[in-house]
Tab-separated table of C-alpha atoms and ligand atoms in Angstrom:
chain	number	residue	atom	x	y	z
V	18	UNK	CA	59.541	59.653	61.000
V	19	UNK	CA	56.525	59.447	63.564
V	20	UNK	CA	55.701	56.798	65.666
V	21	UNK	CA	52.167	55.685	65.195
V	22	UNK	CA	51.528	53.867	68.264
V	23	UNK	CA	49.622	56.293	70.292
V	24	UNK	CA	47.045	56.440	67.578
V	25	UNK	CA	46.883	52.932	66.734
V	26	UNK	CA	46.223	52.053	70.427
V	27	UNK	CA	42.795	53.536	70.262
V	28	UNK	CA	41.491	50.954	67.998
V	29	UNK	CA	40.311	47.265	69.021
V	30	UNK	CA	43.132	44.895	69.836
V	31	UNK	CA	44.035	42.437	67.290
V	32	UNK	CA	44.101	39.397	69.297
V	33	UNK	CA	46.555	36.927	67.941
V	34	UNK	CA	45.887	33.509	69.820
V	35	UNK	CA	49.549	32.410	69.980
V	36	UNK	CA	52.184	35.400	69.311
V	37	UNK	CA	53.135	37.550	72.253
V	38	UNK	CA	52.078	40.523	70.745
V	39	UNK	CA	49.948	43.443	71.933
V	40	UNK	CA	47.487	45.617	69.909
V	41	UNK	CA	50.190	48.200	69.032
V	42	UNK	CA	52.435	45.410	67.351
V	43	UNK	CA	54.858	45.175	70.198
V	44	UNK	CA	56.503	42.114	71.308
V	45	UNK	CA	57.948	43.285	74.718
V	46	UNK	CA	59.991	46.421	73.772
V	47	UNK	CA	60.384	45.359	70.159
V	48	UNK	CA	58.147	46.109	67.062
V	49	UNK	CA	55.562	48.986	66.496
V	50	UNK	CA	55.174	51.133	63.516
V	51	UNK	CA	57.716	53.727	62.886
V	52	UNK	CA	56.831	55.064	59.475
V	53	UNK	CA	56.548	58.128	57.596
V	54	UNK	CA	53.304	60.126	57.652
V	55	UNK	CA	52.439	59.500	54.107
V	56	UNK	CA	52.188	55.878	54.820
V	57	UNK	CA	49.966	56.236	57.836
V	58	UNK	CA	46.502	55.687	56.205
V	59	UNK	CA	47.976	52.664	54.210
V	60	UNK	CA	49.220	51.102	57.259
V	61	UNK	CA	45.970	51.765	59.073
V	62	UNK	CA	44.077	50.280	55.968
V	63	UNK	CA	46.236	47.224	55.994
V	64	UNK	CA	45.638	46.609	59.698
V	65	UNK	CA	41.839	46.730	59.213
V	66	UNK	CA	41.887	44.362	56.179
V	67	UNK	CA	44.167	41.992	57.797
V	68	UNK	CA	41.997	41.976	61.022
V	69	UNK	CA	38.958	41.353	58.960
V	70	UNK	CA	40.103	38.775	56.497
V	71	UNK	CA	42.312	36.530	58.831
V	72	UNK	CA	39.191	35.393	60.313
V	73	UNK	CA	36.882	35.385	57.282
V	74	UNK	CA	35.908	31.840	56.425
V	75	UNK	CA	35.681	32.723	52.784
V	76	UNK	CA	39.189	34.414	52.835
V	77	UNK	CA	40.868	31.411	54.690
V	78	UNK	CA	38.990	28.778	52.410
V	79	UNK	CA	40.595	30.521	49.104
V	80	UNK	CA	44.099	30.762	50.948
V	81	UNK	CA	43.970	27.108	52.170
V	82	UNK	CA	42.776	25.801	48.894
V	83	UNK	CA	45.626	27.541	47.055
V	84	UNK	CA	47.939	26.161	49.645
V	85	UNK	CA	46.804	22.492	48.935
V	86	UNK	CA	46.313	22.674	45.075
V	87	UNK	CA	49.004	25.194	44.054
V	88	UNK	CA	51.585	25.052	46.707
V	89	UNK	CA	51.437	21.384	47.255
V	90	UNK	CA	50.779	21.364	51.027
V	91	UNK	CA	50.996	19.644	53.401
V	92	UNK	CA	54.689	19.422	52.792
V	93	UNK	CA	55.878	15.917	54.142
V	94	UNK	CA	57.263	15.545	57.868
V	95	UNK	CA	60.251	13.157	56.828
V	96	UNK	CA	61.783	10.787	59.358
V	97	UNK	CA	65.474	11.166	58.439
V	98	UNK	CA	66.651	7.569	59.122
V	99	UNK	CA	70.298	8.033	58.246
V	100	UNK	CA	70.614	11.549	59.636
V	101	UNK	CA	69.124	10.274	62.913
V	102	UNK	CA	71.813	7.370	63.029
V	103	UNK	CA	74.634	9.649	62.304
V	104	UNK	CA	73.491	11.994	65.151
V	105	UNK	CA	71.982	9.635	67.548
V	106	UNK	CA	68.621	11.283	68.023
V	107	UNK	CA	65.296	11.121	66.123
V	108	UNK	CA	65.615	13.704	63.381
V	109	UNK	CA	62.250	14.870	61.490
V	110	UNK	CA	62.839	17.399	58.431
V	111	UNK	CA	59.905	19.387	57.422
V	112	UNK	CA	60.244	19.846	53.903
V	113	UNK	CA	59.347	23.298	52.887
V	114	UNK	CA	61.966	22.823	50.251
V	115	UNK	CA	59.102	20.913	48.207
V	116	UNK	CA	56.724	23.854	48.224
V	117	UNK	CA	56.068	25.385	44.642
V	118	UNK	CA	58.928	27.646	43.874
V	119	UNK	CA	61.264	26.071	46.320
V	120	UNK	CA	60.813	27.585	49.573
V	121	UNK	CA	58.450	28.500	52.376
V	122	UNK	CA	58.141	32.230	51.017
V	123	UNK	CA	55.076	31.307	48.820
V	124	UNK	CA	52.840	30.621	51.956
V	125	UNK	CA	53.248	34.140	52.743
V	126	UNK	CA	53.128	35.672	49.276
V	127	UNK	CA	49.675	34.002	48.648
V	128	UNK	CA	48.255	35.597	51.962
V	129	UNK	CA	49.506	38.854	51.521
V	130	UNK	CA	48.515	39.037	47.478
V	131	UNK	CA	44.932	37.879	48.368
V	132	UNK	CA	44.500	40.794	50.881
V	133	UNK	CA	45.869	42.955	48.232
V	134	UNK	CA	43.257	41.865	45.793
V	135	UNK	CA	40.316	42.185	48.306
V	136	UNK	CA	41.578	45.711	49.061
V	137	UNK	CA	41.342	46.833	45.443
V	138	UNK	CA	45.129	46.989	44.798
V	139	UNK	CA	46.518	46.743	41.317
V	140	UNK	CA	50.086	46.901	41.717
V	141	UNK	CA	52.216	44.771	43.864
V	142	UNK	CA	55.851	45.668	44.885
V	143	UNK	CA	58.474	43.633	46.717
V	144	UNK	CA	62.146	43.497	47.966
V	145	UNK	CA	64.283	40.086	47.684
V	146	UNK	CA	67.662	39.190	48.742
V	147	UNK	CA	68.216	35.535	47.216
V	148	UNK	CA	65.673	36.345	44.978
V	149	UNK	CA	63.229	33.591	46.571
V	150	UNK	CA	60.656	36.077	47.826
V	151	UNK	CA	60.830	37.804	44.537
V	152	UNK	CA	60.228	34.564	42.612
V	153	UNK	CA	57.308	33.780	45.082
V	154	UNK	CA	55.691	37.194	44.626
V	155	UNK	CA	56.056	37.229	40.815
V	156	UNK	CA	54.712	33.711	40.833
V	157	UNK	CA	51.475	34.687	42.649
V	158	UNK	CA	51.212	37.764	40.399
V	159	UNK	CA	51.264	35.568	37.316
V	160	UNK	CA	48.760	33.580	38.624
V	161	UNK	CA	46.589	36.555	39.867
V	162	UNK	CA	47.203	38.726	36.855
V	163	UNK	CA	48.795	41.600	38.839
V	164	UNK	CA	51.394	44.088	37.959
V	165	UNK	CA	54.696	43.281	39.971
V	166	UNK	CA	57.880	45.231	40.456
V	167	UNK	CA	60.752	43.547	42.255
V	168	UNK	CA	63.551	45.626	44.147
V	169	UNK	CA	66.833	43.766	44.412
V	170	UNK	CA	70.298	45.017	45.349
V	171	UNK	CA	72.666	44.925	42.397
V	172	UNK	CA	74.979	42.688	44.148
V	173	UNK	CA	72.038	40.220	44.738
V	174	UNK	CA	71.007	40.553	40.965
V	175	UNK	CA	74.626	39.654	40.002
V	176	UNK	CA	74.926	36.571	42.274
V	177	UNK	CA	71.497	35.033	42.009
V	178	UNK	CA	70.924	35.240	38.337
V	179	UNK	CA	68.854	32.110	37.862
V	180	UNK	CA	66.056	33.697	40.166
V	181	UNK	CA	66.440	37.110	38.334
V	182	UNK	CA	65.743	35.417	35.089
V	183	UNK	CA	62.831	33.518	36.715
V	184	UNK	CA	61.332	36.639	37.870
V	185	UNK	CA	61.342	38.163	34.427
V	186	UNK	CA	60.146	35.141	32.787
V	187	UNK	CA	57.132	35.294	35.136
V	188	UNK	CA	56.252	38.799	33.718
V	189	UNK	CA	57.640	41.006	36.565
V	190	UNK	CA	60.251	43.881	36.505
V	191	UNK	CA	63.301	43.559	38.337
V	192	UNK	CA	64.622	46.897	39.659
V	193	UNK	CA	68.348	46.692	40.531
V	194	UNK	CA	69.313	49.028	43.495
V	195	UNK	CA	72.826	50.634	43.540
V	196	UNK	CA	72.775	52.175	46.863
V	197	UNK	CA	74.614	51.083	49.848
V	198	UNK	CA	75.988	47.395	49.908
V	199	UNK	CA	73.607	46.783	47.020
V	200	UNK	CA	71.838	43.973	48.991
V	201	UNK	CA	68.583	43.206	51.004
V	202	UNK	CA	68.710	46.368	53.144
V	203	UNK	CA	69.021	48.689	50.433
V	204	UNK	CA	66.390	46.809	48.090
V	205	UNK	CA	64.036	47.219	51.318
V	206	UNK	CA	64.810	50.980	51.471
V	207	UNK	CA	63.948	51.156	47.860
V	208	UNK	CA	60.533	49.374	48.171
V	209	UNK	CA	59.553	51.552	50.988
V	210	UNK	CA	60.408	54.668	48.897
V	211	UNK	CA	58.193	53.254	46.038
V	212	UNK	CA	55.457	52.671	48.428
V	213	UNK	CA	55.543	56.255	49.740
V	214	UNK	CA	55.473	57.617	46.030
V	215	UNK	CA	52.351	55.263	45.124
V	216	UNK	CA	50.446	54.785	48.433
V	217	UNK	CA	46.862	54.549	46.666
V	218	UNK	CA	47.196	51.834	43.873
V	219	UNK	CA	50.261	49.798	45.348
V	220	UNK	CA	50.470	47.036	47.871
V	221	UNK	CA	53.895	46.229	49.605
V	222	UNK	CA	54.420	42.506	50.032
V	223	UNK	CA	57.088	41.873	52.766
V	224	UNK	CA	58.683	38.632	52.513
V	225	UNK	CA	59.788	38.068	56.192
V	226	UNK	CA	58.661	38.864	59.947
V	227	UNK	CA	60.102	42.370	59.652
V	228	UNK	CA	58.595	46.017	58.982
V	229	UNK	CA	55.985	47.951	60.735
V	230	UNK	CA	53.017	46.448	62.342
V	231	UNK	CA	50.850	44.622	61.230
V	232	UNK	CA	53.535	42.831	58.971
V	233	UNK	CA	55.403	40.733	61.531
V	234	UNK	CA	52.127	39.270	62.884
V	235	UNK	CA	50.843	38.888	59.461
V	236	UNK	CA	53.686	37.104	58.063
V	237	UNK	CA	54.033	34.820	61.093
V	238	UNK	CA	50.116	33.796	60.878
V	239	UNK	CA	50.605	33.134	57.172
V	240	UNK	CA	53.576	30.985	57.790
V	241	UNK	CA	52.025	29.395	60.858
V	242	UNK	CA	50.641	26.498	58.542
V	243	UNK	CA	54.096	24.926	59.113
V	244	UNK	CA	53.835	24.154	62.572
V	245	UNK	CA	50.176	23.412	62.361
V	246	UNK	CA	51.180	20.693	60.126
V	247	UNK	CA	54.251	19.393	61.961
V	248	UNK	CA	51.923	18.869	65.083
V	249	UNK	CA	49.494	16.721	63.188
V	250	UNK	CA	52.207	14.874	61.400
V	251	UNK	CA	54.220	14.204	64.482
V	252	UNK	CA	51.081	12.989	66.103
V	253	UNK	CA	50.393	10.514	63.418
V	254	UNK	CA	53.989	9.253	63.226
V	255	UNK	CA	54.832	9.183	66.799
V	256	UNK	CA	51.816	9.484	69.145
V	257	UNK	CA	52.692	12.755	70.290
V	258	UNK	CA	52.196	16.372	68.926
V	259	UNK	CA	55.128	17.661	70.806
V	260	UNK	CA	58.884	17.301	69.657
V	261	UNK	CA	61.694	17.975	72.156
V	262	UNK	CA	63.358	20.629	69.833
V	263	UNK	CA	62.325	22.717	66.902
V	264	UNK	CA	65.170	24.054	64.858
V	265	UNK	CA	65.042	26.885	62.120
V	266	UNK	CA	67.282	29.304	60.531
V	267	UNK	CA	66.590	33.075	61.094
V	268	UNK	CA	67.040	35.979	58.119
V	269	UNK	CA	64.193	38.130	59.289
V	270	UNK	CA	62.624	35.161	60.821
V	271	UNK	CA	59.637	34.037	58.777
V	272	UNK	CA	60.271	30.162	58.539
V	273	UNK	CA	61.149	30.099	62.101
V	274	UNK	CA	58.064	32.176	63.023
V	275	UNK	CA	56.060	29.425	61.224
V	276	UNK	CA	57.788	26.536	62.490
V	277	UNK	CA	57.500	27.925	66.223
V	278	UNK	CA	54.207	29.501	66.073
V	279	UNK	CA	52.163	26.532	67.289
V	280	UNK	CA	54.592	25.634	70.117
V	281	UNK	CA	55.262	28.975	71.580
V	282	UNK	CA	53.067	28.194	74.353
V	283	UNK	CA	54.251	24.531	74.837
V	284	UNK	CA	57.042	24.917	77.315
V	285	UNK	CA	58.454	21.674	76.937
V	286	UNK	CA	59.240	22.355	73.333
V	287	UNK	CA	62.731	23.776	72.988
V	288	UNK	CA	62.919	26.389	70.206
V	289	UNK	CA	66.527	26.743	68.547
V	290	UNK	CA	67.185	29.784	66.074
V	291	UNK	CA	70.281	29.582	64.007
V	292	UNK	CA	71.596	32.919	62.694
V	293	UNK	CA	74.312	33.589	60.142
V	294	UNK	CA	77.715	33.911	61.679
V	295	UNK	CA	79.522	34.284	58.263
V	296	UNK	CA	83.086	34.194	58.827
V	297	UNK	CA	82.746	34.084	62.597
V	298	UNK	CA	80.629	36.289	65.240
V	299	UNK	CA	83.534	38.452	66.066
V	300	UNK	CA	85.183	38.515	62.630
V	301	UNK	CA	83.414	41.614	61.466
V	302	UNK	CA	82.027	39.641	58.713
V	303	UNK	CA	78.815	38.418	59.955
V	304	UNK	CA	74.753	38.657	59.955
V	305	UNK	CA	74.684	37.487	63.699
V	306	UNK	CA	72.094	40.170	64.764
V	307	UNK	CA	71.006	38.716	67.871
V	308	UNK	CA	74.428	38.168	68.889
V	309	UNK	CA	75.763	41.509	68.152
V	310	UNK	CA	72.783	43.827	67.717
V	311	UNK	CA	71.514	46.823	69.745
V	312	UNK	CA	67.889	48.231	69.898
V	313	UNK	CA	67.459	50.427	66.991
V	314	UNK	CA	64.711	51.130	64.384
V	315	UNK	CA	65.144	49.598	60.953
V	316	UNK	CA	62.530	49.312	58.249
V	317	UNK	CA	59.589	50.592	60.462
V	318	UNK	CA	60.158	48.515	63.541
V	319	UNK	CA	62.122	48.655	66.819
V	320	UNK	CA	64.507	45.631	67.277
V	321	UNK	CA	68.052	44.687	67.495
V	322	UNK	CA	70.100	46.034	64.645
V	323	UNK	CA	73.760	45.691	63.818
V	324	UNK	CA	75.097	49.021	64.201
V	325	UNK	CA	78.073	51.306	65.060
V	326	UNK	CA	78.261	53.413	68.313
V	327	UNK	CA	76.776	56.318	66.598
V	328	UNK	CA	73.873	54.277	65.003
V	329	UNK	CA	75.150	53.538	61.578
V	330	UNK	CA	74.092	50.296	60.343
V	331	UNK	CA	76.822	47.800	59.990
V	332	UNK	CA	76.821	46.030	56.527
V	333	UNK	CA	76.139	42.208	57.224
V	334	UNK	CA	78.009	39.362	55.624
V	335	UNK	CA	76.921	35.772	55.003
V	336	UNK	CA	77.641	33.162	52.365
V	337	UNK	CA	73.697	32.855	52.101
V	338	UNK	CA	72.084	35.831	50.529
V	339	UNK	CA	68.839	35.162	52.381
V	340	UNK	CA	70.254	35.559	55.830
V	341	UNK	CA	72.400	38.585	54.750
V	342	UNK	CA	70.191	41.193	56.884
V	343	UNK	CA	71.228	43.637	59.491
V	344	UNK	CA	68.128	43.417	61.423
V	345	UNK	CA	65.800	40.588	62.811
V	346	UNK	CA	62.048	40.575	63.314
V	347	UNK	CA	60.893	42.019	66.617
V	348	UNK	CA	59.177	38.573	67.564
V	349	UNK	CA	62.617	36.875	67.458
V	350	UNK	CA	64.437	39.625	69.338
V	351	UNK	CA	61.550	39.487	72.163
V	352	UNK	CA	61.962	35.274	72.088
V	353	UNK	CA	65.574	35.526	72.270
V	354	UNK	CA	65.691	38.042	74.917
V	355	UNK	CA	63.176	36.428	77.032
V	356	UNK	CA	64.597	33.137	76.958
V	357	UNK	CA	62.010	31.385	75.136
V	358	UNK	CA	64.169	30.650	72.163
V	359	UNK	CA	67.767	29.773	72.032
V	360	UNK	CA	70.065	31.385	69.429
V	361	UNK	CA	73.014	29.846	68.063
V	362	UNK	CA	75.293	31.403	65.174
V	363	UNK	CA	76.251	29.221	62.309
V	364	UNK	CA	79.414	30.167	60.334
V	365	UNK	CA	79.731	29.910	56.449
V	366	UNK	CA	81.903	26.940	56.752
V	367	UNK	CA	79.578	25.038	59.343
V	368	UNK	CA	76.718	25.565	57.162
V	369	UNK	CA	78.617	24.206	53.905
V	370	UNK	CA	79.508	21.158	56.010
V	371	UNK	CA	75.866	20.438	57.150
V	372	UNK	CA	74.605	20.770	53.630
V	373	UNK	CA	77.050	18.500	52.499
V	374	UNK	CA	76.194	15.931	55.384
V	375	UNK	CA	72.270	16.174	54.511
V	376	UNK	CA	73.075	15.480	50.661
V	377	UNK	CA	75.135	12.556	51.099
V	378	UNK	CA	72.954	10.691	53.915
V	379	UNK	CA	69.452	11.546	52.594
V	380	UNK	CA	69.737	12.635	49.121
V	381	UNK	CA	68.378	16.296	50.019
V	382	UNK	CA	70.190	19.444	48.635
V	383	UNK	CA	69.155	22.155	50.992
V	384	UNK	CA	69.128	25.788	50.681
V	385	UNK	CA	72.279	27.442	52.296
V	386	UNK	CA	70.072	29.372	54.755
V	387	UNK	CA	68.374	25.844	55.518
V	388	UNK	CA	71.924	24.693	56.012
V	389	UNK	CA	72.443	26.787	58.957
V	390	UNK	CA	69.309	25.027	60.647
V	391	UNK	CA	70.962	21.621	59.929
V	392	UNK	CA	74.255	22.766	61.238
V	393	UNK	CA	72.832	23.047	64.730
V	394	UNK	CA	72.971	19.272	64.773
V	395	UNK	CA	76.771	19.167	64.385
V	396	UNK	CA	77.030	22.027	67.101
V	397	UNK	CA	74.824	20.057	69.490
V	398	UNK	CA	76.257	16.445	69.120
V	399	UNK	CA	79.847	17.137	68.250
V	400	UNK	CA	80.443	20.607	69.532
V	401	UNK	CA	82.058	21.860	66.473
V	402	UNK	CA	84.825	24.700	66.317
V	403	UNK	CA	82.716	27.754	66.663
V	404	UNK	CA	81.771	26.770	70.287
V	405	UNK	CA	78.703	29.194	70.102
V	406	UNK	CA	76.130	27.045	70.813
V	407	UNK	CA	75.964	28.430	74.530
V	408	UNK	CA	74.176	25.574	76.243
V	409	UNK	CA	76.673	22.718	75.577
V	410	UNK	CA	73.825	20.163	75.580
V	411	UNK	CA	73.513	16.961	73.831
V	412	UNK	CA	70.528	15.378	72.160
V	413	UNK	CA	69.463	12.224	73.898
V	414	UNK	CA	68.769	9.022	71.561
V	415	UNK	CA	65.133	9.294	72.475
V	416	UNK	CA	64.720	13.191	71.814
V	417	UNK	CA	62.587	14.076	68.969
V	418	UNK	CA	64.059	16.759	66.840
V	419	UNK	CA	62.499	18.890	63.996
V	420	UNK	CA	64.419	20.609	61.529
V	421	UNK	CA	62.688	23.034	59.257
V	422	UNK	CA	64.102	22.696	55.765
V	423	UNK	CA	63.106	26.216	54.613
V	424	UNK	CA	64.003	25.656	50.988
V	425	UNK	CA	65.902	23.625	48.414
V	426	UNK	CA	69.618	24.300	47.117
V	427	UNK	CA	69.058	24.696	43.364
V	428	UNK	CA	69.527	28.296	43.687
V	429	UNK	CA	72.937	27.793	45.576
V	430	UNK	CA	74.528	25.212	43.345
V	431	UNK	CA	77.241	27.687	42.144
V	432	UNK	CA	78.259	28.537	45.866
V	433	UNK	CA	78.193	24.790	46.632
V	434	UNK	CA	80.421	23.734	43.389
V	435	UNK	CA	82.826	26.621	44.472
V	436	UNK	CA	83.335	25.394	48.013
V	437	UNK	CA	82.595	21.675	48.393
G	7	PLP	C1	64.367	33.884	52.408
G	7	PLP	C2	64.908	32.356	52.977
G	7	PLP	C3	65.184	32.179	54.348
G	7	PLP	C4	65.171	33.533	55.440
G	7	PLP	O1	64.068	34.237	55.539
G	7	PLP	P1	63.159	34.027	57.081
G	7	PLP	O2	62.294	35.131	56.824
G	7	PLP	O3	64.214	34.150	58.178
G	7	PLP	O4	62.602	32.599	56.908
G	7	PLP	C5	65.676	31.261	54.768
G	7	PLP	N1	65.586	29.957	54.017
G	7	PLP	C6	65.044	30.281	52.707
G	7	PLP	C7	65.183	29.048	51.737
G	7	PLP	C8	64.798	31.539	52.110
G	7	PLP	O5	64.387	31.751	50.857
């Protein structure tokens, strides 16, 4: 492994108008590009292509047209009246669950695959955990007539059967990964191995704000449409663009990055990230990376990693396959450590309960991942059992709170039926 940062720094800075990222892809001490030599020119070319297209009016017009005509954007910002009465605050739900394919992931898949096409790539690979990123990637490949291979841990293949069937029906190949815990981390390792073997024709579509620079920045930018819409919609509904709180769950951090992006420089807006505590932060069975992680390198990036004393990655656990990852995007490591965001840990039980509350009060069945964000409402207002919400604050009745509902719960019905 080689750290490319010295070579990368000779190039022009890729200014991002909102993210606290330098031209080498560092968010404070986190980020960078720690990749094998064989991928060096791939990552260089991707950086150049990204910098070129993200400011290109033709590219952005094509991207935004697909977001509106194909994905169905803008997604509603819904004032949840009964939920608001229940919690004693003004709660708005950003409905990413209504995106085509059922989650926010497609915002990013479309952006990256449009770049891949412009770069002349003919083969797309991706990793997936819960299968949502696999479905989004396979969907866009079908739309654009591209060959697609999805790496998925064998454990996840078994527990996410409906998404596996969807990926196959869309014409993509699913490759089950038998190493390690057979989950997302292992699928990611295998995808990186494929990329190293096929650097010329293959584009690796990463599904979250993780991986080597420029992926975390690129994914955040493609998801930033979420907060751009929130500002506009909130202005129309309340007269102010700025809420008091934005709450999102974090696996690798892409839906949270998108929901936070246009508020990062607005100090009055408090940003709360919910990570998965599994059976409890101190239970040994969790995916609470920001609470438990130490600095290390995972999948091409320096960030917080759940690891043993001697640097072995600790296998994560969460009831939600989409949050079951032992790392965290470098942006979120930085936001948490710098105090810009507050991070709370949500147990399986708290998430299940929050999913039930939303379903019964609003008729919306959320993804298990999104239920972790909704559980923050219980932690704040009713100080639920985990007591992990450190700040012990209450929302006021005039507070405006936006919760990002990152996806819908169809894929989680078996789990809900087994537990509720
Ligand atoms: C994948 C997924 C997540 C977690 O990924 P992030 O990159 O942290 O957003 C959250 N919610 C849903 C519905 C997902 O599919």
